[in-house]
Tab-separated table of C-alpha atoms and ligand atoms in Angstrom:
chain	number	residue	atom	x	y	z
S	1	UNK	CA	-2.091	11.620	-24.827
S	2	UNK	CA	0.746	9.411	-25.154
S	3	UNK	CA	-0.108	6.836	-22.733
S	4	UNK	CA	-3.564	5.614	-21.406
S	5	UNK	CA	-1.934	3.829	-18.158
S	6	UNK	CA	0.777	4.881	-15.704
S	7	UNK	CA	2.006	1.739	-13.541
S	8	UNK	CA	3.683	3.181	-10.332
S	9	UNK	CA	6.705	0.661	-8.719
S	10	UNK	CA	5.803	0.917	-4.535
S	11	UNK	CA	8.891	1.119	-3.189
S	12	UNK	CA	10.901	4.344	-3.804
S	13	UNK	CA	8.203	5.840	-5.690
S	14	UNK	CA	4.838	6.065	-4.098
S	15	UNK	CA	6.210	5.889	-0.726
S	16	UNK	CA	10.099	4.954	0.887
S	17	UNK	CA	10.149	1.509	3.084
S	18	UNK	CA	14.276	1.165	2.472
S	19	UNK	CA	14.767	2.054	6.103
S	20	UNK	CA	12.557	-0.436	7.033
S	21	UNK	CA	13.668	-3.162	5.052
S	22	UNK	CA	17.397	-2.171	6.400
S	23	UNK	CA	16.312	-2.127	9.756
S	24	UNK	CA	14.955	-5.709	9.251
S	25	UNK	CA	17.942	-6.710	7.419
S	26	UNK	CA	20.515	-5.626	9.512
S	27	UNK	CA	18.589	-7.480	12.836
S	28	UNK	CA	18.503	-10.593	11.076
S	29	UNK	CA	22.253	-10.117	9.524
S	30	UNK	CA	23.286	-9.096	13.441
S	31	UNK	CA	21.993	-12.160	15.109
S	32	UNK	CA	23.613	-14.517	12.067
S	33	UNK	CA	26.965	-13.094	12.160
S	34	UNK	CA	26.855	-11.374	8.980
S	35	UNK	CA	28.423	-8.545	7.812
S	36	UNK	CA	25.583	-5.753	6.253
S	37	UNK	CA	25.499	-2.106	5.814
S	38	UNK	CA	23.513	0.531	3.671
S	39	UNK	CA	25.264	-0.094	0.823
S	40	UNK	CA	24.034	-3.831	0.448
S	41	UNK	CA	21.113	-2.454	1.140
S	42	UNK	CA	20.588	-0.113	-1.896
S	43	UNK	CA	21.105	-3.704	-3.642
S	44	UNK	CA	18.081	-4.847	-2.596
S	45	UNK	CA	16.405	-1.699	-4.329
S	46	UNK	CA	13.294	-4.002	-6.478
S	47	UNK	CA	14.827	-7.405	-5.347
S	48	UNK	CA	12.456	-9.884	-4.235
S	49	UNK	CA	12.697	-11.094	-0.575
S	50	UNK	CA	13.931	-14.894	-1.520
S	51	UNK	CA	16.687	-12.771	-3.733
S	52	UNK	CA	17.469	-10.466	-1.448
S	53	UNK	CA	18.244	-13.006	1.239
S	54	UNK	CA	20.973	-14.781	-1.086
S	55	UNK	CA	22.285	-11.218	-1.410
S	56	UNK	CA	22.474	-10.813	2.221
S	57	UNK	CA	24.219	-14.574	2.215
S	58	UNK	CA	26.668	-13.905	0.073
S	59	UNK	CA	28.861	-12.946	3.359
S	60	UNK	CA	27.395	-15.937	5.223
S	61	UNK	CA	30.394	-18.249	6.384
S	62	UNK	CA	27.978	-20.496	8.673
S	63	UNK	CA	26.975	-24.387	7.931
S	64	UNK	CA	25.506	-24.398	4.699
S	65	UNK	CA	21.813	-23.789	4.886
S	66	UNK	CA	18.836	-25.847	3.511
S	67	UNK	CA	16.000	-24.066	1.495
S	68	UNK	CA	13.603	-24.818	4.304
S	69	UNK	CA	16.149	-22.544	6.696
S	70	UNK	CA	16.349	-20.115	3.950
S	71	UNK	CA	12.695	-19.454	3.920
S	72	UNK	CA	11.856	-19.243	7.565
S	73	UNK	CA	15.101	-16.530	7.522
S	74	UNK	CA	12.964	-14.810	4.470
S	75	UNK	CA	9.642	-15.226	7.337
S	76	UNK	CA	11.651	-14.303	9.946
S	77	UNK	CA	13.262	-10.779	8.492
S	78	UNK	CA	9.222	-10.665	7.030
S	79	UNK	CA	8.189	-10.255	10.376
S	80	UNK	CA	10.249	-7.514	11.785
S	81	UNK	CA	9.669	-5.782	8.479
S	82	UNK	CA	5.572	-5.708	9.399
S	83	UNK	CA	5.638	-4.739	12.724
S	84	UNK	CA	8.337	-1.764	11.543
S	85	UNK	CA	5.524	-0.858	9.079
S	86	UNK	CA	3.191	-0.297	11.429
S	87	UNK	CA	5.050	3.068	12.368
S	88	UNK	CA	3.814	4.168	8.659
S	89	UNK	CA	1.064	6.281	8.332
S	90	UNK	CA	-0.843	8.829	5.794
S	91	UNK	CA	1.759	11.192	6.419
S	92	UNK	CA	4.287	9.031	4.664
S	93	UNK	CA	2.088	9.992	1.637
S	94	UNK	CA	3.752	13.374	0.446
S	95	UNK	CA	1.801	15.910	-0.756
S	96	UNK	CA	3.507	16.430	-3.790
S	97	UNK	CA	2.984	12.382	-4.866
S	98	UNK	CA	-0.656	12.835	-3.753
S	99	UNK	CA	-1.766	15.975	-5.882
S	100	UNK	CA	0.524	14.474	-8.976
S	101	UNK	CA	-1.556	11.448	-8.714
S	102	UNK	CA	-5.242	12.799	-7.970
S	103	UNK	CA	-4.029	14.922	-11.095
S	104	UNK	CA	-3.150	11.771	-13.600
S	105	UNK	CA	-6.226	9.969	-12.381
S	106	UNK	CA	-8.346	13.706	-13.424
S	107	UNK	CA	-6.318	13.192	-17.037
S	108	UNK	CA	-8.280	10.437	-17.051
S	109	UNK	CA	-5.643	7.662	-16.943
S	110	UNK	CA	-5.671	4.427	-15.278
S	111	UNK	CA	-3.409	3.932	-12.800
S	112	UNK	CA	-1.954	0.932	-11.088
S	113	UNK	CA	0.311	-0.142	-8.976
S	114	UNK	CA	3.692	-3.028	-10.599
S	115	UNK	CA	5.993	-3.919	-7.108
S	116	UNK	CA	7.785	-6.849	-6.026
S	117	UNK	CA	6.663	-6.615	-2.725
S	118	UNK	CA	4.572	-8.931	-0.928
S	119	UNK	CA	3.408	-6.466	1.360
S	120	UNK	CA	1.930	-3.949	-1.076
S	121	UNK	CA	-1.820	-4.058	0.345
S	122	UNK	CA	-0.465	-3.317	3.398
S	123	UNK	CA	1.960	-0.573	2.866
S	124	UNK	CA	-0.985	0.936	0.824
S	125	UNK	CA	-2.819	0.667	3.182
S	126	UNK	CA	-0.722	2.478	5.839
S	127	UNK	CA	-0.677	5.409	3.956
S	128	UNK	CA	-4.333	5.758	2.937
S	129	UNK	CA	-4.078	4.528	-0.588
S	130	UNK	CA	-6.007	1.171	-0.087
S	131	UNK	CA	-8.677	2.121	-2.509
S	132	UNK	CA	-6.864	4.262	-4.571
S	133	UNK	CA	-5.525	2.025	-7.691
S	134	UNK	CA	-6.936	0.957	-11.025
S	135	UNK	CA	-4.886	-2.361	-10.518
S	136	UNK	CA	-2.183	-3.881	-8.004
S	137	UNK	CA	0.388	-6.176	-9.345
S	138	UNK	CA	2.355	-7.390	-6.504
S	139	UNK	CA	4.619	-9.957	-5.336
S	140	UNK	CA	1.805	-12.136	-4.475
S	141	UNK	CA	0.502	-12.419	-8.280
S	142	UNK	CA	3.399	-13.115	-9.817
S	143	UNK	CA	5.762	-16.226	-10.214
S	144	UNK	CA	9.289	-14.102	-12.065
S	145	UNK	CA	10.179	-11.150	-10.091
S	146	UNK	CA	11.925	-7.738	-11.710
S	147	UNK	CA	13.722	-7.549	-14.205
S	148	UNK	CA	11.131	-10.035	-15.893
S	149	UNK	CA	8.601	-8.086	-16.951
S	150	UNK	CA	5.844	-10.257	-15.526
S	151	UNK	CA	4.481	-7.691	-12.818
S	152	UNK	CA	3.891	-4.944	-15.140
S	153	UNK	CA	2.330	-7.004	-17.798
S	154	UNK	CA	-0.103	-8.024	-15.025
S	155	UNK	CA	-1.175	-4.592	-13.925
S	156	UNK	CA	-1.662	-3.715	-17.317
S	157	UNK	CA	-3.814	-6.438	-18.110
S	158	UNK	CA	-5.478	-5.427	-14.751
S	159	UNK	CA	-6.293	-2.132	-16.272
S	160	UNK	CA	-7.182	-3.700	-19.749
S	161	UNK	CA	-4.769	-2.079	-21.042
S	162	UNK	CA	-1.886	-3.266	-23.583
S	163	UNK	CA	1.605	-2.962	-22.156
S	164	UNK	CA	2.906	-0.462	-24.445
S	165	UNK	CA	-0.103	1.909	-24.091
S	166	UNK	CA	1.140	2.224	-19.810
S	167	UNK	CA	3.932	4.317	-18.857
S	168	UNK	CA	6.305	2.645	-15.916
S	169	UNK	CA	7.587	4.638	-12.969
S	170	UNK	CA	10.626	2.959	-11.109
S	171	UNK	CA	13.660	3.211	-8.886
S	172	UNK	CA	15.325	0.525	-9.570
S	173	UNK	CA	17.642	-0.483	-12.533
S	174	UNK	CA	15.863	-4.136	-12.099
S	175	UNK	CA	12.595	-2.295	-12.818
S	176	UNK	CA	13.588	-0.371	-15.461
S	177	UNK	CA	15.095	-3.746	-16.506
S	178	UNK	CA	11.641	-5.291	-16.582
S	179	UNK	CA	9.696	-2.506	-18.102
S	180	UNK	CA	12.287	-2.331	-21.157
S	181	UNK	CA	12.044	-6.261	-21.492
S	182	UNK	CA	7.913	-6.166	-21.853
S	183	UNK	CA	8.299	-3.709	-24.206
S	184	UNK	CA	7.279	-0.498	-22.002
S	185	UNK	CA	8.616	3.214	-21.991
S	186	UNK	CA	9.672	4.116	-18.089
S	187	UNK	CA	10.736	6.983	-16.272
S	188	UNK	CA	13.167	6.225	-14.070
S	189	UNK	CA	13.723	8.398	-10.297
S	190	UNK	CA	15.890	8.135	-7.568
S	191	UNK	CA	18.377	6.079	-8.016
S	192	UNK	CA	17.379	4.452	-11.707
S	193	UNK	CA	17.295	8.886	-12.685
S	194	UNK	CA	20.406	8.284	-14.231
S	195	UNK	CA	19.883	4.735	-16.091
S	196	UNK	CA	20.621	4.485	-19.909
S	197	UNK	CA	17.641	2.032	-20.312
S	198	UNK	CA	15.004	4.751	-18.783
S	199	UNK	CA	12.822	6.579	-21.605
S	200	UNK	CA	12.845	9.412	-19.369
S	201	UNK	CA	14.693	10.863	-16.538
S	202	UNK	CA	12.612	12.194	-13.236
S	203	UNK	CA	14.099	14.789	-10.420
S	204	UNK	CA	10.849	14.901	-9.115
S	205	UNK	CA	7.610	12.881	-9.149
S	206	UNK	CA	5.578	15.558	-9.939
S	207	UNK	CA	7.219	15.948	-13.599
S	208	UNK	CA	5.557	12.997	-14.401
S	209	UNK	CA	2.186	15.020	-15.806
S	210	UNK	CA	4.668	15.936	-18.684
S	211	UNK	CA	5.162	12.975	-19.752
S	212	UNK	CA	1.841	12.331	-20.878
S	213	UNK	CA	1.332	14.581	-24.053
C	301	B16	P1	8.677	-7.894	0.402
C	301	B16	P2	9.113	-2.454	-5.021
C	301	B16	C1	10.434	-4.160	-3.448
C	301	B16	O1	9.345	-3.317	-3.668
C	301	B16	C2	11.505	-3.488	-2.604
C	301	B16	O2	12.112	-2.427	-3.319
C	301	B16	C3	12.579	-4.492	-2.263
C	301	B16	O3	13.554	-3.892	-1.455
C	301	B16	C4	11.941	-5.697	-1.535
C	301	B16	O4	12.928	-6.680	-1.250
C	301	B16	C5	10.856	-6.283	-2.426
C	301	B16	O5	9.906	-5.279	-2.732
C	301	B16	C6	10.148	-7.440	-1.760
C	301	B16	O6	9.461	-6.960	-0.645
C	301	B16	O7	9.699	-8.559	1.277
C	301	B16	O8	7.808	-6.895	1.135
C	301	B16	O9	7.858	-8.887	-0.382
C	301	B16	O10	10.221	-1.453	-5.069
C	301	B16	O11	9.106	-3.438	-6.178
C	301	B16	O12	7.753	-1.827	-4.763
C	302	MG	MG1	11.155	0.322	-5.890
């Protein structure tokens, strides 16, 4: 085999949150004046939630805000997210991601999960997966977000495995980013499919078993 670990972004991959996040976005955007649609919202794709917010700021033209106000907005947009999340449930597993993974894990790989979220137990969790992983390398482990490669370095070492023997699934050009920069093949799907820096190119999740050999 050519790889002994697969480390599976959350976000876009496992399971899809984006309309969630938007959602949460666009009431905290609403009540501050701000201008936000779905396109600013694909550029939160991988983005941690501190970035994300300057993202959403950039069309701010209020007072300008201290980093304390920054981070209760972050808590504040954090909260709507949750309580949106709780509308998630093991049917926002598909089928096809969970026979392609219950196949990888009978390959004998280890698998783990490398997101920027700060909500990754509980997302998991939602959709039946708690127990599932080798490894979770989330936003709450990690100090550089995407494209620094720090969260997939993590899982790997969480899997003792080295970097380069783990394969890196991602839908976002910042995580394909990060994989390239520690040194790590990736696969990119979604919206990363098409990006020059992926190893490989995905239509579907279940084409990941080829990969392997
Ligand atoms: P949170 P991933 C990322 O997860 C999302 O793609 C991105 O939109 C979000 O801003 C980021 O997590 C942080 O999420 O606010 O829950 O900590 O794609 O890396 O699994
Ligand atoms: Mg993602």
């Amino acid at each position: 085999m050519k790889y002994r670990g697969i480390i599976f972004d959350l976000d876009g991959v496992i399971c899809h949150t984006d309309k969630y996040h938007y959602k949460a976005w666009k009431q905290l955007a609403d009540r501050l004046d701000i201008y936000f649609d779905e396109q600013i919202n694909n550029r939160l794709r991988g983005v941690s939630r501190m970035d994300s917010l300057e993202i959403i700021l950039e069309r701010y033209a209020g007072a300008p805000l201290s980093q304390e106000e920054k981070v209760q907005l972050a808590n504040e947009k954090n909260e709507i997210y949750k309580k949106l999340l709780m509308e998630m449930s093991s049917e926002d597993l598909s089928d096809e991601v969970k026979t392609t993974l219950e196949n990888l894990r009978k390959l004998g790989l280890k698998l783990a999960i490398g997101s920027s979220s700060r909500n990754a137990r509980l997302i998991l969790s939602r959709i039946g997966l708690e127990d599932f992983f080798d490894g979770i390398s989330d936003g709450t482990n990690i100090e550089k977000s995407k494209p620094d490669p720090e969260v997939f370095i993590k899982a790997a070492a969480m899997v003792n495995l080295e970097p380069k023997e783990c394969l890196v699934i991602e839908d976002a050009k910042a995580g394909i980013d990060a994989a390239h920069n520690g040194g790590m093949d990736s696969a990119g799907i979604g919206d990363a499919a098409d990006y020059s820096l992926a190893s490989y190119s995905l239509t579907r999740f279940s084409q990941i078993t080829d990969l392997i050999f």
